[in-house]
mmCIF file of C-alpha atoms and ligand atoms in Angstrom:
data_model
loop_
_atom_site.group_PDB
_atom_site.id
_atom_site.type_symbol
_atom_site.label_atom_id
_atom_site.label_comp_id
_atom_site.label_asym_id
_atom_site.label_seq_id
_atom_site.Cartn_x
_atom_site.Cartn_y
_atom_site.Cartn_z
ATOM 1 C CA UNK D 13 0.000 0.000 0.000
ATOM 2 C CA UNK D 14 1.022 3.367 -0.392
ATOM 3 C CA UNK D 15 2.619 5.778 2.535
ATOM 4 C CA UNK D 16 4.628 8.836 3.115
ATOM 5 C CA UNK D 17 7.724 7.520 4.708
ATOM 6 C CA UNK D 18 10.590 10.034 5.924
ATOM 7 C CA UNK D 19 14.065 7.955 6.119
ATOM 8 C CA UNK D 20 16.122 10.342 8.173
ATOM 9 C CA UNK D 21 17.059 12.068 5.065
ATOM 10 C CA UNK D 22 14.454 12.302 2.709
ATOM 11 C CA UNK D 23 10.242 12.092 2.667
ATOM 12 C CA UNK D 24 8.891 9.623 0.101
ATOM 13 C CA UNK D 25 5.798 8.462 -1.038
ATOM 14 C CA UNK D 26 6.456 4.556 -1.371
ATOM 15 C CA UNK D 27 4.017 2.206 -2.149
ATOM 16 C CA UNK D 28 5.509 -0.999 -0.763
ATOM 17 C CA UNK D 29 4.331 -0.283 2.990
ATOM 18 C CA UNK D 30 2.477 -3.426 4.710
ATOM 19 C CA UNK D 31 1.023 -2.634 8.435
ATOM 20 C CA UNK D 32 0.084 -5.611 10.535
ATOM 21 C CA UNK D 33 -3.336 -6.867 11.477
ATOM 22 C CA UNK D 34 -4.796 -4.892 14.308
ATOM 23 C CA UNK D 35 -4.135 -7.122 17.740
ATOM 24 C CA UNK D 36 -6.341 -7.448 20.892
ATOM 25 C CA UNK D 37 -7.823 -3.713 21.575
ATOM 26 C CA UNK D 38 -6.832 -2.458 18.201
ATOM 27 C CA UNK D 39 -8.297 -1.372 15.258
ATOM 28 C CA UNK D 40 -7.261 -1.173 11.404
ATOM 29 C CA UNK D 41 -8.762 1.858 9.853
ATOM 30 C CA UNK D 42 -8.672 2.841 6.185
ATOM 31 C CA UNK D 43 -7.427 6.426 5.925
ATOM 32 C CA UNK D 44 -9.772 8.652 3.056
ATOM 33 C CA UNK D 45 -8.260 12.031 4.170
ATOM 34 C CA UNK D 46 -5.161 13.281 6.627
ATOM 35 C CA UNK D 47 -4.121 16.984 7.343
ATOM 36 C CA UNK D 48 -0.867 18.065 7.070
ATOM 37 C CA UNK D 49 -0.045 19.762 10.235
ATOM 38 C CA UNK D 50 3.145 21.279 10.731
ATOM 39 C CA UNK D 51 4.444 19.175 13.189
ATOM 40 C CA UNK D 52 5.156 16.469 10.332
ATOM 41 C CA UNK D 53 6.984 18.866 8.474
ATOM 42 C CA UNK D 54 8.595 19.338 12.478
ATOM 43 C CA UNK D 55 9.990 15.677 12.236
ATOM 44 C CA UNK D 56 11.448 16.426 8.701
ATOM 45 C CA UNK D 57 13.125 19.179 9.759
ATOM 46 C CA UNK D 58 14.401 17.963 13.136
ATOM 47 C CA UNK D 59 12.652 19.753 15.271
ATOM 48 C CA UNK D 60 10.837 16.907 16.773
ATOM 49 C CA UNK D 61 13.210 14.374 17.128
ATOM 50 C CA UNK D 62 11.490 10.732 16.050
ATOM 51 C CA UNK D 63 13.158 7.759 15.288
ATOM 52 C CA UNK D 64 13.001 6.194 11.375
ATOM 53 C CA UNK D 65 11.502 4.852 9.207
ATOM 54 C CA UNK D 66 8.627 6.375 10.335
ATOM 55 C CA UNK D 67 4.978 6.847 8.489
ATOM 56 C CA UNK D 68 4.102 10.680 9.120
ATOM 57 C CA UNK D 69 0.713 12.160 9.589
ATOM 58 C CA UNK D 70 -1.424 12.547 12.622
ATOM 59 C CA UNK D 71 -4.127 13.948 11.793
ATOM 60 C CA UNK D 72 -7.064 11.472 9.358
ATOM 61 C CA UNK D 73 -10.001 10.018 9.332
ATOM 62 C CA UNK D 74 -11.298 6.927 7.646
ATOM 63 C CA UNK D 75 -13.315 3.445 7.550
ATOM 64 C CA UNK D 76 -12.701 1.273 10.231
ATOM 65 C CA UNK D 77 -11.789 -2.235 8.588
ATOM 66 C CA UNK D 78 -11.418 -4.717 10.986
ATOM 67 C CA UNK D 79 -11.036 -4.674 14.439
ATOM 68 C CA UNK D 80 -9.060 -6.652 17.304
ATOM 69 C CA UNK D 81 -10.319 -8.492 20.084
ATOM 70 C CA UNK D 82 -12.438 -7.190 23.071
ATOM 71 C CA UNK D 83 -13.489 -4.158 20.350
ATOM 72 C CA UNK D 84 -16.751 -3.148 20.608
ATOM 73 C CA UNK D 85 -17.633 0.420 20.346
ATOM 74 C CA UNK D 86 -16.712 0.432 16.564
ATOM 75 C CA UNK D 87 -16.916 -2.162 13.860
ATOM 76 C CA UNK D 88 -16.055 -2.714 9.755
ATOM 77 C CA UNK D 89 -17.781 0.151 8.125
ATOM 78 C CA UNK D 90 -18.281 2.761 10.866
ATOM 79 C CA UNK D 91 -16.671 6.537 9.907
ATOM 80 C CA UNK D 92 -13.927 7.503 12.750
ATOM 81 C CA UNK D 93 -11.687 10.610 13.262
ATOM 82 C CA UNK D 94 -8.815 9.558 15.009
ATOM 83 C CA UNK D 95 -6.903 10.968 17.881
ATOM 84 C CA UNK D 96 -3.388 10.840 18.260
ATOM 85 C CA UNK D 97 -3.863 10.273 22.203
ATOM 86 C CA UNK D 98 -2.558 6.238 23.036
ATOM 87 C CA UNK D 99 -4.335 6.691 26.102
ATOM 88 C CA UNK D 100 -4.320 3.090 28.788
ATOM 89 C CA UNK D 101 -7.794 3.991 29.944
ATOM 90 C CA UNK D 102 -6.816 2.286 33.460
ATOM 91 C CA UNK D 103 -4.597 4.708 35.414
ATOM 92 C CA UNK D 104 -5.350 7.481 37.630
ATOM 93 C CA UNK D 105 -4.627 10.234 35.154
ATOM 94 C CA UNK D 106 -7.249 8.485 32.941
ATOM 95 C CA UNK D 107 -9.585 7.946 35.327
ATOM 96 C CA UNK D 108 -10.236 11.570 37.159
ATOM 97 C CA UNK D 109 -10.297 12.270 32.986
ATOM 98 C CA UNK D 110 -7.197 13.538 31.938
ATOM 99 C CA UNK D 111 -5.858 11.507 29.371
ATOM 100 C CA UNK D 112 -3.232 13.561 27.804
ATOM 101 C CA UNK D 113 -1.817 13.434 31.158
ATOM 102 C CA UNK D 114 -1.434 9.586 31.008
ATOM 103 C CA UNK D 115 1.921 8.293 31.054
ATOM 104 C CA UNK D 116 1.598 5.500 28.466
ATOM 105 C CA UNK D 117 0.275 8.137 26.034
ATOM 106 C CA UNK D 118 4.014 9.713 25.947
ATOM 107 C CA UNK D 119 6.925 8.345 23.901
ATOM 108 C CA UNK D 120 7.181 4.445 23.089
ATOM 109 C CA UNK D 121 6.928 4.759 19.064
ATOM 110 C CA UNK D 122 5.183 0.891 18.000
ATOM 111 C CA UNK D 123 6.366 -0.101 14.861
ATOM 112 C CA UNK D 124 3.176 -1.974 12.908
ATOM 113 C CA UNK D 125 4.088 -0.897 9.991
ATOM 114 C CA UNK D 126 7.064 -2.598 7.364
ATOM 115 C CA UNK D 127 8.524 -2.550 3.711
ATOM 116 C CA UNK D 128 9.908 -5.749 3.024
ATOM 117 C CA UNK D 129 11.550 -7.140 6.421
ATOM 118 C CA UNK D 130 12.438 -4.046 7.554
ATOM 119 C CA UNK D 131 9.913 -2.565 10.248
ATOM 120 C CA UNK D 132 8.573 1.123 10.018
ATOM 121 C CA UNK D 133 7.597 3.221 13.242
ATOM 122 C CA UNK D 134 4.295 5.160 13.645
ATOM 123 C CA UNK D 135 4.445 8.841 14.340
ATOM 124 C CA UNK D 136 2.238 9.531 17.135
ATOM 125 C CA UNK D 137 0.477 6.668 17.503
ATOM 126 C CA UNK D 138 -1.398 7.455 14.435
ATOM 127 C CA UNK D 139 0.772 7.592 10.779
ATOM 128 C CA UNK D 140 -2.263 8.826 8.686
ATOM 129 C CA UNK D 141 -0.350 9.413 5.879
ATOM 130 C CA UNK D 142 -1.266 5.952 4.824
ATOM 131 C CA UNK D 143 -3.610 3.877 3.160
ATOM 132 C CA UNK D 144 -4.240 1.578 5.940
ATOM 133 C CA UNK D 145 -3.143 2.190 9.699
ATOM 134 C CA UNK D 146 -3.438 0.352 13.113
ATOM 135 C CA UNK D 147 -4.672 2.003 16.291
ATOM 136 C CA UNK D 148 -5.565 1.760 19.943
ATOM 137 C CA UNK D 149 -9.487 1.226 20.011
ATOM 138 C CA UNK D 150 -9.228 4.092 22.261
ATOM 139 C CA UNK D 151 -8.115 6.617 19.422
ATOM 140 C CA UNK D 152 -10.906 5.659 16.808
ATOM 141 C CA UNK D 153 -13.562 7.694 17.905
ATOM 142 C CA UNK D 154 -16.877 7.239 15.791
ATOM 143 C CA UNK D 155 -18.239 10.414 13.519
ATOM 144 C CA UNK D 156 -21.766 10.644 11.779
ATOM 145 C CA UNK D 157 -21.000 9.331 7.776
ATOM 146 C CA UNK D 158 -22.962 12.684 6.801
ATOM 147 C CA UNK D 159 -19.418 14.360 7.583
ATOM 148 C CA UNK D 160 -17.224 14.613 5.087
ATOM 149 C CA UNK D 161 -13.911 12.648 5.956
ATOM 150 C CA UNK D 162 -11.813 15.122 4.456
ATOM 151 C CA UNK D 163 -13.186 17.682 6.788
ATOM 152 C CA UNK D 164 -13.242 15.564 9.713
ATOM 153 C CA UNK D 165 -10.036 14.489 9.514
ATOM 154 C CA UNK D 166 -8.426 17.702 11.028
ATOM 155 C CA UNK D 167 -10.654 17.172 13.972
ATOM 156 C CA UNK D 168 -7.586 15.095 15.325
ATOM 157 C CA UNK D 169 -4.909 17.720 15.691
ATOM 158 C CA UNK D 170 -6.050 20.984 14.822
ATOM 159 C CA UNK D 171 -9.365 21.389 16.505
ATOM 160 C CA UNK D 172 -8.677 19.050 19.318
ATOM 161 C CA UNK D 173 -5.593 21.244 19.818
ATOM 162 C CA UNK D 174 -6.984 24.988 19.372
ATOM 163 C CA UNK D 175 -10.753 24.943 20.705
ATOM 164 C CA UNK D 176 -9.565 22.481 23.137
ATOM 165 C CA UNK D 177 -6.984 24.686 24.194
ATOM 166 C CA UNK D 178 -9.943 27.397 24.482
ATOM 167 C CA UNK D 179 -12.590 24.921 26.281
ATOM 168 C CA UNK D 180 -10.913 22.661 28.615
ATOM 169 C CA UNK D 181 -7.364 24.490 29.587
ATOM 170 C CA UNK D 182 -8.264 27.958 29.361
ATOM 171 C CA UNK D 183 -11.775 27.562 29.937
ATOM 172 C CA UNK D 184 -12.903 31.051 28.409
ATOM 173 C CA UNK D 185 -15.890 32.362 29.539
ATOM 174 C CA UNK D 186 -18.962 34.521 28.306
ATOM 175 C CA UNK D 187 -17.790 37.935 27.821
ATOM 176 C CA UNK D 188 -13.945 37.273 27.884
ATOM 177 C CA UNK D 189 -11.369 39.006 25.905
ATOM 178 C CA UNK D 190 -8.890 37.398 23.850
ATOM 179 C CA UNK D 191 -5.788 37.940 21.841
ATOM 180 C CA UNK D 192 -4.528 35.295 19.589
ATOM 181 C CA UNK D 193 -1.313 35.449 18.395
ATOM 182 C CA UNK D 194 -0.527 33.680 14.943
ATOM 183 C CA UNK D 195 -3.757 32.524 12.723
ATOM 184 C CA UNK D 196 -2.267 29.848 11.478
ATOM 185 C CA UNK D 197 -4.148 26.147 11.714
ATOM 186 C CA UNK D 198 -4.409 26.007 14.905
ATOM 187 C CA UNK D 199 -4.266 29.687 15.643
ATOM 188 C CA UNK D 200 -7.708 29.896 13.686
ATOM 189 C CA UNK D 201 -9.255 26.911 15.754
ATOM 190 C CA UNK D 202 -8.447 28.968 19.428
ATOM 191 C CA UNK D 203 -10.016 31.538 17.717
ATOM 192 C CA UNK D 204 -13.360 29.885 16.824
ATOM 193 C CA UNK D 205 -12.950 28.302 20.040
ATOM 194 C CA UNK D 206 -13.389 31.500 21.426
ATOM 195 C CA UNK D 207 -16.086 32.778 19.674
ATOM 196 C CA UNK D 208 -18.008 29.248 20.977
ATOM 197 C CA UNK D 209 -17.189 29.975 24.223
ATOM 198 C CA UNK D 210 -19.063 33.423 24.158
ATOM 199 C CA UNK D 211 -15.933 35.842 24.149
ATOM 200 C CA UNK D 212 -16.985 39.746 23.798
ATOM 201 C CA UNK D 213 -14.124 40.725 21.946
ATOM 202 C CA UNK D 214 -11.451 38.619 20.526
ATOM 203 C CA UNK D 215 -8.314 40.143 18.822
ATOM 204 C CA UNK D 216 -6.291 38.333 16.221
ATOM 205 C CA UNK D 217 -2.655 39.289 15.779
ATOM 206 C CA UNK D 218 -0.679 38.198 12.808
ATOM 207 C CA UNK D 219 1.993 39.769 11.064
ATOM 208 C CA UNK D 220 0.575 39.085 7.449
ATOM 209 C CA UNK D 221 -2.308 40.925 6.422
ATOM 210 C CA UNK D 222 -3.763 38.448 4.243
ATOM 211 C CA UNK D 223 -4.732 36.389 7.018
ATOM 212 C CA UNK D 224 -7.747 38.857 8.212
ATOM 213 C CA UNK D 225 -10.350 37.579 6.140
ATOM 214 C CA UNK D 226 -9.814 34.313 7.367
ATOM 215 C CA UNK D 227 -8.987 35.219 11.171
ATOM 216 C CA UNK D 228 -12.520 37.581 11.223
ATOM 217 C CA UNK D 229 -14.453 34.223 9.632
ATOM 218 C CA UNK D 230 -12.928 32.045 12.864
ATOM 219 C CA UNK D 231 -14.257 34.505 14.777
ATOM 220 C CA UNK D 232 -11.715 37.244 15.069
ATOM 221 C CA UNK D 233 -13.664 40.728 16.008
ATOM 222 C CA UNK D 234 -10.357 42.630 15.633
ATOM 223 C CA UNK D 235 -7.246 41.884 13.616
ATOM 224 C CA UNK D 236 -3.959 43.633 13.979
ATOM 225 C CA UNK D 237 -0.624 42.732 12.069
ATOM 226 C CA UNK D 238 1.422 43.457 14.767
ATOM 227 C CA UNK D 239 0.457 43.276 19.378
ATOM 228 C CA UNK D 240 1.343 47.009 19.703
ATOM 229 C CA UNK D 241 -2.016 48.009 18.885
ATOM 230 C CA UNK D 242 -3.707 45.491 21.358
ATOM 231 C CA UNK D 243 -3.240 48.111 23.865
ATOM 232 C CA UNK D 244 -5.604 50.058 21.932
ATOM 233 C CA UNK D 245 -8.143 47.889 21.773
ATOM 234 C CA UNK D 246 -8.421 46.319 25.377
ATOM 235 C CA UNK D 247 -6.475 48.948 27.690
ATOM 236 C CA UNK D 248 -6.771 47.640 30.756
ATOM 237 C CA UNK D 249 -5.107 44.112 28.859
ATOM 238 C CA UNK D 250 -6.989 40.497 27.936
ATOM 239 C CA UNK D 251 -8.647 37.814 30.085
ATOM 240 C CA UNK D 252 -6.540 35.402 27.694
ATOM 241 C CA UNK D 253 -3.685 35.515 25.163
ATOM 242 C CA UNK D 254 -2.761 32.498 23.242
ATOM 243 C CA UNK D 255 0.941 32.238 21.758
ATOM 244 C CA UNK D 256 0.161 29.816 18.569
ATOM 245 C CA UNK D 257 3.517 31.134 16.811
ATOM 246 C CA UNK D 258 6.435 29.461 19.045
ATOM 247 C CA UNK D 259 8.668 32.148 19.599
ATOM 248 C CA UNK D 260 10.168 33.693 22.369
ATOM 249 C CA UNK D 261 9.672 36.977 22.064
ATOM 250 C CA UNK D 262 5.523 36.977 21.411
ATOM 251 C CA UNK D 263 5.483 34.832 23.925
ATOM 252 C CA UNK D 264 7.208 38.082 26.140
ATOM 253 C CA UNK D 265 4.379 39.785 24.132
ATOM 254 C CA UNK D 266 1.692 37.439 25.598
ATOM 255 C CA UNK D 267 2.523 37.760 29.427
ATOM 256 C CA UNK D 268 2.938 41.235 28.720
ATOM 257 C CA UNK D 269 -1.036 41.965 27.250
ATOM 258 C CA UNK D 270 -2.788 40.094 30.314
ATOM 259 C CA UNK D 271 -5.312 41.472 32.496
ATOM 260 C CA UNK D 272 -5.426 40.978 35.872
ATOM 261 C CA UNK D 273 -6.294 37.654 36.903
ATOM 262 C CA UNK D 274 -5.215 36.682 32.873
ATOM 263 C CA UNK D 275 -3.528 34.055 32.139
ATOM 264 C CA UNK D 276 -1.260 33.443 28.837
ATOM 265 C CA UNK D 277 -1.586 29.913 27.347
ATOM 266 C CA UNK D 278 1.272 28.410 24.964
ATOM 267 C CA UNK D 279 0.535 26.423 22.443
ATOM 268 C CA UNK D 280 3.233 27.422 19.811
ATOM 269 C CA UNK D 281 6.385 25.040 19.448
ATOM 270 C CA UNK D 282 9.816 26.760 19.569
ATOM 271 C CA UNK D 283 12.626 24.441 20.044
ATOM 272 C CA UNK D 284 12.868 21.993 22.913
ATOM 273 C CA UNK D 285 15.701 24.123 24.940
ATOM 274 C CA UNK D 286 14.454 27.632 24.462
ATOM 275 C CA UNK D 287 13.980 29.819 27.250
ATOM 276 C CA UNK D 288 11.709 32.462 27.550
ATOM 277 C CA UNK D 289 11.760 35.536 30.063
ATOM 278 C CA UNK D 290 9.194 37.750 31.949
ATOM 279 C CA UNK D 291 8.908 40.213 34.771
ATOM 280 C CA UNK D 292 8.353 38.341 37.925
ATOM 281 C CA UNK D 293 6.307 41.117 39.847
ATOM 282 C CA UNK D 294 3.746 41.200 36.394
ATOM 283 C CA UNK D 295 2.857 37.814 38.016
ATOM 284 C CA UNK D 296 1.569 38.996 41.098
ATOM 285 C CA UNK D 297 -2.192 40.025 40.364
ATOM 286 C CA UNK D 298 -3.008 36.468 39.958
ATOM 287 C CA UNK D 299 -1.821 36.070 36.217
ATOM 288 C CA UNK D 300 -0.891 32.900 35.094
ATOM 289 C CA UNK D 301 1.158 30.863 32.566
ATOM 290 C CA UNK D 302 0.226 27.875 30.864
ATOM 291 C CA UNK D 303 1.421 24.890 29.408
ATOM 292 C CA UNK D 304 -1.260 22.763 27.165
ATOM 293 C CA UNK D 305 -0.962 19.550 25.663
ATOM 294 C CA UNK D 306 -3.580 18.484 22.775
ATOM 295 C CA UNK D 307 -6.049 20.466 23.651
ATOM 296 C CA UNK D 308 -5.992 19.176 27.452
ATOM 297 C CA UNK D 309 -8.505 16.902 25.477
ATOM 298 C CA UNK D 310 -10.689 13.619 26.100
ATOM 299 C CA UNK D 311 -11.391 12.625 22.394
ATOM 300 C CA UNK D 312 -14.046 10.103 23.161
ATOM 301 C CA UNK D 313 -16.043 13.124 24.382
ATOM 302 C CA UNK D 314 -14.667 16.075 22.321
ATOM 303 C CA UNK D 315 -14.910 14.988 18.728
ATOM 304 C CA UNK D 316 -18.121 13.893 18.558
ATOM 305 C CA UNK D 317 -18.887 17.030 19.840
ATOM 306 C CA UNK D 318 -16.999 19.032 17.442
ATOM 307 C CA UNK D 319 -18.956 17.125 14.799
ATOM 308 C CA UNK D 320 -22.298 17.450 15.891
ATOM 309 C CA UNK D 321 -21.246 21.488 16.692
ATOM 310 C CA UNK D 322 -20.211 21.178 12.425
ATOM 311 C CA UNK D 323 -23.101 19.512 11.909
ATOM 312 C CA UNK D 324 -25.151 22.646 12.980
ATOM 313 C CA UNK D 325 -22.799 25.167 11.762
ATOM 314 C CA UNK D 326 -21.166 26.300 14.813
ATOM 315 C CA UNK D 327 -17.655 24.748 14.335
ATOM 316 C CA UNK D 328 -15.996 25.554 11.018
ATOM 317 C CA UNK D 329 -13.946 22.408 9.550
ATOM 318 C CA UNK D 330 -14.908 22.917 5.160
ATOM 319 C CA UNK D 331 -13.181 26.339 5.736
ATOM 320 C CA UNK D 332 -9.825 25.380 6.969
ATOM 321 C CA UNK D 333 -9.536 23.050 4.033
ATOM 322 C CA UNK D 334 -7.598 25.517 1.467
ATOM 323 C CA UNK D 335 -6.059 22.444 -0.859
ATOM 324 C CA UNK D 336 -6.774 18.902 -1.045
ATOM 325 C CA UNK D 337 -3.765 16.945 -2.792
ATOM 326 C CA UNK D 338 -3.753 12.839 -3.536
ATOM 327 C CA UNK D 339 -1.310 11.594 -1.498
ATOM 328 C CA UNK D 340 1.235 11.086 -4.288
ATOM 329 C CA UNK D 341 1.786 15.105 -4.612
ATOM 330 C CA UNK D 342 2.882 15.291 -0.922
ATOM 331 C CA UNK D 343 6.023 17.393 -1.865
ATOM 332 C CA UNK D 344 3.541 19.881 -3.416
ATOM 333 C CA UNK D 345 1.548 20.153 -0.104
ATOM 334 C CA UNK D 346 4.768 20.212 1.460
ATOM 335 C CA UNK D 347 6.038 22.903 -0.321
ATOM 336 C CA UNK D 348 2.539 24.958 -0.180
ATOM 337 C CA UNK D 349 2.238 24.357 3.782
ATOM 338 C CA UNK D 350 5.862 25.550 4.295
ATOM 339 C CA UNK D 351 5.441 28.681 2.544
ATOM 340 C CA UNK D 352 2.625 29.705 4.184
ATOM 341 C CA UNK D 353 0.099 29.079 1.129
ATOM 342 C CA UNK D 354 -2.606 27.185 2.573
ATOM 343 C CA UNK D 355 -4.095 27.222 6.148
ATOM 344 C CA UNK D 356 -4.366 23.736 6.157
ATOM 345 C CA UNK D 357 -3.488 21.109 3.319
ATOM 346 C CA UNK D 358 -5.328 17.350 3.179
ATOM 347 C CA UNK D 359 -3.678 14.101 1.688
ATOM 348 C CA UNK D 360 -6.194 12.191 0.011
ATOM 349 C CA UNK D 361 -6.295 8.276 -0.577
HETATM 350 ZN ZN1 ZN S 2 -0.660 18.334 14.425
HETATM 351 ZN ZN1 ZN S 3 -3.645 6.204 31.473
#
C-alpha cells in the first residue's frame, strides 16, 4: 500500500508499505483524508526528534476495517476521526479524565508498519499518511457518515488542539477578551474556540495581512498585524492571550497583554531548549502561565462534539480546508504548507 515515509534524510511516497493486522484492543482503519499539520513537516526538519523509518501524519479520518479483540464500540464500516492520544484507559490520570496526562500516552513509538523485512515506526500513535493504519481502540472515535472525511479528519490535531486549548485548559468564559497570536491552523481553531465559548471581543494578531479575512471568519472581532495596537483595543489588557507562533519573544508579548487575573496559554512550538523571560512582579495580580498539551482533550467526548457542533454550523472544519492533494503530490503540499500558502493542506487516498 502506499505511505509517506521520511528515512532520516528524505520524505517519500512509497508504495511498498504493509502494516500488521490490528491485535487485541486495536483497530485497522482505512485512511480517506489526513491533514498536514506542521508538526510532520517538524519531524522532517528535526525539530521533533522521532526515530526512522517512520509513516508521518497525525491527523485522518477513515473506515474502520477490521477490528481486534475485546473491540466493541466500533466495527467494519463505521466513519472515525482519530486521535493521536494512546491513552491506557486504566490509570489514575485516565480515570479523574485527563488523558493527555497519562503516562503510556508519551513516547514508546510501535512499529506496525514494514517494507519488506524491515519494520517502520508510527508517528504519534497514528501515521495517517497511509492507506491503511493500526490504532488503539481508544483513538478511533466514531463520527456521523454525513461528515465529510476530508473535513473531519483535522478534527484530530487541529481542533482538538486549538478549541480544546480554548474549552478545557483555558476555559474562556462569556464575555472574555482574547488575543490570539498567529492565525495559522491552529491559531484559527483557538479563535473559533473562542467565539463558541461566548468571548466579547477577541483580537487576532498576525503579522501578514492576508490572514484577516480568514482570522474575522474564525471569529476574530479585531485583527492587527502586529500586538502594539492590542493596547488600543483592550487597555486595561486580555482575560486570555494564546501564543500559537512558538517564539520567544511573542510569547514576552503574551505575558505582557494580560489582564489581571489573565492568564497566557502556549501552544506554539519553539525548540525543545528555548527559554523564555518575563517580569516576575507582572505575576503577582493572579496572572498565570500555561502549558497545554492536545487540547488538554478527552477525544471520546470532544470529537463527537466538534462534529455534531459542524453539523449545525457552529464549528468551522470545510473552511480550513484551502487544498486537497492525492497523497502522491505530498512534496507539493509540502512545499505549499511551508510557505505559508494554505491554512491547512489534506492528503487524500
Ligand atoms: Zn498536528
Ligand atoms: Zn492512562
Amino acid at each position: 500500500m502506499r505511505g509517506v515515509v521520511f528515512d532520516g534524510e528524505q520524505v517519500q511516497v512509497v508504495d511498498d508499505l504493509a502494516v500488521r493486522e490490528p491485535g487485541p484492543g486495536e483497530v485497522l482503519v482505512a485512511i480517506s483524508a489526513a491533514g498536514l499539520c506542521h508538526s510532520d513537516l517538524s519531524v522532517v526538519d528535526g525539530t521533533i526528534p522521532f526515530p526512522v523509518p517512520v509513516v508521518l501524519g497525525h491527523e485522518g479520518a477513515g473506515v474502520v476495517e477490521s477490528v481486534g479483540a475485546g473491540v466493541s464500540h466500533v466495527a467494519p464500516g463505521d466513519h472515525v476521526a482519530l486521535s493521536t492520544l494512546a491513552n491506557c484507559g486504566t490509570c489514575p490520570e485516565c480515570d479523574r479524565g485527563r488523558p493527555t496526562m497519562c503516562r503510556q500516552a508519551i513516547g514508546r513509538p510501535g512499529r506496525p508498519f514494514s517494507r519488506g523485512d524491515r519494520p517502520v515506526h508510527q508517528f504519534a500513535c497514528n501515521s495517517a499518511f497511509a492507506e491503511r493504519t493500526v490504532v488503539k481502540a481508544v483513538q478511533a472515535v466514531r463520527i456521523p457518515k454525513d461528515i465529510p472525511l476530508s473535513s473531519a479528519a483535522l478534527i484530530g490535531c487541529g481542533v482538538l488542539t486549538g478549541v480544546g486549548a480554548v474549552l478545557n485548559r483555558a476555559r474562556v468564559d462569556r464575555g472574555d477578551t482574547v488575543v490570539v497570536i498567529g492565525t495559522g491552523g491552529i491559531g484559527l481553531n483557538v479563535l473559533q474556540g473562542a467565539r463558541l465559548a461566548g468571548a466579547v471581543r477577541i483580537v487576532a494578531v498576525d503579522a501578514n495581512p492576508a490572514k484577516e479575512a480568514a482570522a474575522r471568519q474564525f471569529g476574530a472581532t479585531d485583527f492587527l498585524t502586529s500586538a502594539e495596537g492590542v493596547r488600543d483595543l483592550l487597555p486595561t489588557g486580555a482575560d486570555h492571550v494564546f501564543e500559537c507562533v512558538g517564539r520567544v519573544e511573542l510569547i514576552r508579548q503574551a505575558i505582557d497583554l494580560l489582564d489581571r487575573h489573565g492568564q497566557a496559554v502556549l501552544l506554539g512550538m519553539p525548540r525543545a531548549t528555548a527559554e523564555a523571560s518575563f517580569v516576575v512582579s507582572s505575576m503577582f495580580l493572579d496572572k498565570a502561565i500555561l502549558g497545554c498539551r492536545y487540547g488538554s482533550s478527552r477525544p471520546q467526548r470532544d470529537i463527537p462534539l466538534y462534529a455534531e457542533l459542524y453539523r449545525q454550523g457552529r464549528l468551522l472544519l470545510d473552511e480550513l480546508v484551502t487544498a486537497t492533494y492525492p497523497v502522491e503530490d505530498f512534496e507539493k503540499a509540502r512545499a505549499d504548507a511551508e510557505a505559508g500558502r494554505v491554512a491547512r493542506g489534506v492528503l487524500t487516498f
